[in-house]
Amino acid sequence: DALNMAAIAEHFDKKDVAKYALNAGVDIMLMPVSLASGTVEIENYVSMIVDLVNDGEISEETINESVARILKLKNKTGLLDKTDFEVTSDKIENALSIVGSKENHDKELEIAKKAVTLVKGEDLLPINKAEKVLILDAYANEKNNIEYAIQILKEQKIVGTDFDYEIDNYEKRDFEELKDKIDSASIVIITANTYSRAYFDNTNEKSGWQGRFIDQAISEIHKQNKKVIFISCMLPYDVARYEDADVILCAYGDKAISSLPIEYNGETTTFGQNMTAAIIKLFSDEEFSANIPVEIYKVDSSYNYTDEKWK
């Protein structure tokens, strides 16, 4: 796994991680730093390793052996035989026409749809297109994921052009701010992005806002004898936490779409398809064939996982 994952980063200094990993025989360290802000961090990391070698904490022989193994593998796979590395306008144009192309993204969506897992509520699907639907996503930047799904549903005539829906987010918002919208909807879809149990722990002041909101929403929706659909957009372990939802789906990815991919003009566009796929599956007649790939355990009243399997 990544060397910047919390289980490592919260317990070890970066310098110690490098030293322990390389001295243990690791040849290529996966994600020792984040590249979100550019290459500065990786350049500093390399300089840190050089210092560790100069200080005798990592032997130069260890580095040379790793390099030899990497080069040997590259030679075995023919990578060292490739000499035509010149970047030309033709190559750039060709890459841009393939990477992020409509063909690529259509295939990505098909894969994402096949992965969507129906955990509960098969008898309530597909959603009645005549209902007024409110879709509440956890973060404001995920609206495009939903809009893209609605766009596809309309293009495929799964829903009509007059489909009655509304999208909003509950990101760190008070429940009362959205109660009127919940009251006026026939069906409510709620997404959650759970990265750890803190996200659904109602006692956690910093991260527990998702759990607090979803609990209030499910309770209020059921008081009104309406249905609530829950989509687990990240780690699927939260399905046991929100088991009171009438329909439960797992999407396994929460990457937001920065801009709607309405046109493909040769520019590389990257975006997540998981949430989009889950919304499409709710309204279409497509079969659900995927299974949750991990064991799910029950959550107790203190929001801790137990040793008892959920389902």
XYZ file of C-alpha atoms in Angstrom:
311
model
C 0.000 0.000 0.000
C 1.008 3.662 -0.089
C 3.772 4.762 2.282
C 1.834 7.955 3.026
C -1.203 6.051 4.311
C -2.316 7.014 7.821
C -1.235 3.710 9.403
C 2.352 4.603 8.474
C 2.418 8.400 8.296
C 0.827 8.858 11.726
C 3.374 6.612 13.426
C 6.658 7.070 11.567
C 8.730 10.019 10.396
C 9.279 10.184 6.617
C 13.003 9.712 7.086
C 12.490 6.566 9.161
C 9.989 5.192 6.632
C 12.576 5.553 3.847
C 15.329 4.027 5.937
C 13.282 1.051 7.166
C 11.789 0.337 3.739
C 15.027 0.469 1.760
C 16.976 -1.471 4.355
C 14.222 -4.114 4.340
C 14.802 -4.670 0.622
C 12.102 -2.490 -0.944
C 13.211 -1.401 -4.429
C 10.437 1.014 -5.391
C 8.601 2.929 -2.673
C 4.958 3.544 -3.525
C 3.605 7.039 -2.816
C 6.075 8.121 -0.127
C 4.813 11.712 -0.639
C 1.878 13.461 -2.266
C 2.382 14.849 -5.761
C -0.752 16.985 -5.657
C 1.319 20.160 -5.359
C 3.946 19.249 -7.947
C 7.373 17.601 -7.889
C 8.960 19.611 -5.072
C 8.102 17.047 -2.418
C 9.568 14.153 -4.371
C 12.756 16.138 -5.066
C 13.096 16.837 -1.343
C 12.442 13.168 -0.613
C 15.206 12.052 -2.960
C 17.582 14.560 -1.338
C 16.635 13.143 2.069
C 17.539 9.628 0.912
C 20.869 10.890 -0.424
C 21.545 12.364 3.029
C 20.663 9.032 4.649
C 23.198 7.302 2.390
C 25.847 9.930 3.110
C 25.191 9.549 6.862
C 25.609 5.777 6.639
C 22.015 4.957 7.662
C 21.438 3.324 4.258
C 24.349 1.696 2.479
C 25.210 2.717 -1.063
C 25.373 -0.994 -1.854
C 21.689 -1.347 -0.904
C 20.760 1.432 -3.357
C 22.922 -0.091 -6.112
C 21.350 -3.508 -5.625
C 17.859 -2.040 -5.930
C 18.808 -0.135 -9.076
C 20.299 -3.309 -10.553
C 17.112 -5.271 -9.896
C 14.963 -2.510 -11.449
C 17.177 -2.303 -14.542
C 17.212 -6.090 -14.858
C 13.400 -6.161 -14.853
C 13.213 -3.312 -17.379
C 15.644 -5.165 -19.611
C 13.620 -8.369 -19.303
C 10.437 -6.579 -20.411
C 12.187 -4.763 -23.278
C 11.857 -1.272 -21.820
C 15.579 -0.586 -22.210
C 15.356 -1.354 -25.928
C 13.022 1.566 -26.529
C 15.072 4.500 -27.770
C 12.387 6.571 -29.472
C 11.464 8.769 -26.519
C 11.349 12.043 -28.403
C 8.181 13.980 -27.632
C 6.627 15.270 -30.832
C 3.403 17.125 -31.586
C 2.101 14.010 -33.353
C 2.633 11.884 -30.248
C 0.970 14.473 -28.032
C -1.988 14.722 -30.388
C -2.308 10.945 -30.522
C -2.177 10.616 -26.726
C -4.776 13.334 -26.221
C -7.108 11.652 -28.693
C -6.969 8.391 -26.728
C -6.479 9.241 -23.052
C -9.674 10.704 -21.684
C -11.511 10.029 -24.948
C -15.234 9.328 -25.080
C -14.468 5.695 -25.892
C -12.296 5.419 -22.785
C -14.864 7.064 -20.524
C -17.751 5.033 -21.923
C -15.816 1.857 -21.124
C -14.955 3.232 -17.686
C -18.641 3.858 -17.000
C -19.607 0.348 -18.088
C -17.029 -1.111 -15.699
C -18.201 1.153 -12.867
C -21.841 0.157 -13.421
C -20.954 -3.540 -13.235
C -19.197 -2.902 -9.911
C -22.150 -1.130 -8.263
C -23.476 -3.453 -5.565
C -27.087 -3.621 -4.418
C -27.048 -4.490 -0.718
C -30.701 -3.898 0.167
C -33.997 -2.917 -1.414
C -34.153 -4.813 -4.701
C -37.972 -4.767 -4.612
C -37.967 -0.949 -4.576
C -35.978 -0.533 -7.780
C -35.919 0.896 -10.335
C -37.067 4.266 -8.993
C -40.406 5.491 -10.295
C -39.467 8.208 -12.787
C -42.675 10.093 -11.981
C -41.554 10.703 -8.394
C -39.965 13.940 -7.287
C -36.410 12.976 -6.356
C -34.054 14.843 -4.051
C -30.395 13.848 -4.268
C -28.218 14.955 -1.357
C -24.498 14.419 -1.845
C -21.969 14.743 0.939
C -19.784 17.362 -0.746
C -20.660 20.342 -2.935
C -18.067 19.419 -5.572
C -19.893 16.150 -6.344
C -22.892 17.808 -8.021
C -21.471 17.244 -11.509
C -21.296 13.490 -10.865
C -25.062 13.497 -10.377
C -25.777 15.906 -13.236
C -23.752 13.689 -15.581
C -25.841 10.670 -14.552
C -29.101 12.567 -15.183
C -27.747 13.727 -18.551
C -27.063 10.112 -19.567
C -30.468 8.947 -18.275
C -32.162 11.578 -20.433
C -30.048 10.777 -23.490
C -30.974 7.097 -23.162
C -34.633 8.060 -22.565
C -34.647 6.228 -19.243
C -36.128 9.399 -17.741
C -38.001 12.117 -19.582
C -36.812 15.638 -20.255
C -39.302 16.785 -17.599
C -37.802 14.506 -14.926
C -38.416 16.216 -11.567
C -35.257 16.191 -9.488
C -33.123 18.450 -7.326
C -29.494 18.157 -6.242
C -28.036 19.692 -3.102
C -25.306 18.885 -0.619
C -25.272 18.556 3.149
C -21.574 19.336 3.599
C -21.245 20.443 7.242
C -24.774 21.880 7.128
C -27.496 21.855 9.736
C -30.355 19.457 9.037
C -32.962 22.220 9.296
C -31.409 23.987 6.283
C -32.505 21.134 4.041
C -35.652 19.954 5.799
C -38.029 21.845 3.466
C -36.466 20.158 0.444
C -36.727 16.770 2.117
C -40.378 17.458 2.973
C -41.264 18.277 -0.633
C -39.522 15.257 -2.183
C -41.109 11.859 -2.790
C -37.823 9.942 -2.651
C -34.510 11.048 -1.120
C -31.130 9.728 -2.208
C -28.226 10.359 0.175
C -24.556 9.704 -0.544
C -21.776 9.292 2.013
C -17.996 9.278 1.746
C -16.676 7.161 4.601
C -12.887 7.026 4.944
C -12.893 5.794 8.547
C -15.386 5.179 11.359
C -14.894 8.801 12.489
C -17.041 9.858 9.530
C -20.125 8.121 10.932
C -19.324 8.570 14.629
C -21.904 11.094 15.817
C -19.721 11.985 18.797
C -16.805 13.027 16.594
C -17.121 16.804 16.336
C -14.741 17.211 13.396
C -15.649 14.340 11.063
C -18.978 13.012 12.328
C -21.204 15.530 10.533
C -22.097 12.978 7.858
C -23.415 10.482 10.390
C -25.343 13.108 12.320
C -27.055 14.445 9.199
C -27.878 11.045 7.697
C -29.383 9.808 10.975
C -31.669 12.840 11.168
C -32.598 12.550 7.511
C -33.493 8.842 7.640
C -35.554 9.379 10.791
C -37.483 12.331 9.331
C -38.053 10.651 5.949
C -39.447 7.535 7.612
C -41.738 9.624 9.811
C -43.256 10.891 6.575
C -43.649 7.298 5.288
C -41.241 7.940 2.427
C -38.256 5.977 1.200
C -34.591 6.856 1.548
C -31.842 5.479 -0.654
C -28.294 5.373 0.693
C -25.220 5.204 -1.561
C -21.908 4.272 0.029
C -19.416 6.105 -2.176
C -16.146 5.095 -0.580
C -15.361 2.332 1.932
C -18.348 -0.047 1.958
C -18.111 -0.771 5.682
C -20.580 2.036 6.392
C -23.529 0.069 4.992
C -23.946 -1.579 8.394
C -24.031 1.861 9.999
C -26.903 3.070 7.828
C -28.824 -0.203 7.651
C -32.130 1.587 8.300
C -32.093 3.016 4.759
C -34.661 1.369 2.483
C -32.241 0.885 -0.412
C -28.474 0.563 -0.008
C -25.894 0.648 -2.814
C -22.099 0.525 -2.832
C -20.260 2.550 -5.488
C -16.620 2.203 -4.246
C -15.354 5.600 -5.427
C -16.054 9.256 -4.693
C -13.809 11.142 -7.122
C -15.592 14.326 -8.166
C -16.094 15.497 -11.753
C -14.603 18.972 -12.114
C -16.613 19.843 -15.226
C -19.352 18.069 -17.141
C -17.864 16.020 -20.022
C -20.503 17.108 -22.510
C -18.058 17.447 -25.413
C -14.871 15.554 -26.216
C -12.562 17.820 -28.168
C -9.300 15.935 -27.870
C -8.445 17.329 -24.457
C -7.729 14.864 -21.702
C -10.531 14.889 -19.150
C -10.344 12.818 -15.986
C -13.212 12.183 -13.632
C -14.759 9.566 -11.394
C -17.574 7.421 -12.746
C -18.617 5.542 -9.592
C -21.265 7.890 -8.233
C -22.573 8.487 -11.747
C -22.851 4.727 -12.293
C -24.763 4.233 -9.042
C -27.346 6.894 -9.901
C -27.874 5.419 -13.370
C -28.402 1.941 -11.907
C -31.086 3.252 -9.551
C -33.287 4.330 -12.455
C -32.487 1.750 -15.118
C -33.521 -1.885 -15.432
C -29.903 -3.039 -15.500
C -29.185 -6.112 -13.419
C -27.091 -5.894 -10.249
C -24.560 -8.725 -10.333
C -21.689 -7.521 -8.112
C -21.001 -8.574 -4.520
C -19.315 -6.673 -1.710
C -15.685 -7.877 -1.868
C -15.053 -7.625 1.906
C -16.625 -8.825 5.146
C -18.938 -6.254 6.755
C -19.220 -6.214 10.546
C -21.972 -4.814 12.741
C -21.634 -1.414 14.381
C -22.621 -0.996 18.039
C -24.399 1.934 19.701
C -21.055 3.654 20.289
C -20.267 3.514 16.558
C -17.553 0.900 17.004
C -17.255 -2.185 14.861
C -18.003 -5.476 16.569
C -16.739 -8.992 15.855
C -20.166 -10.030 14.566
C -20.724 -10.148 10.833
C -23.496 -7.913 9.552
C -24.748 -10.054 6.680
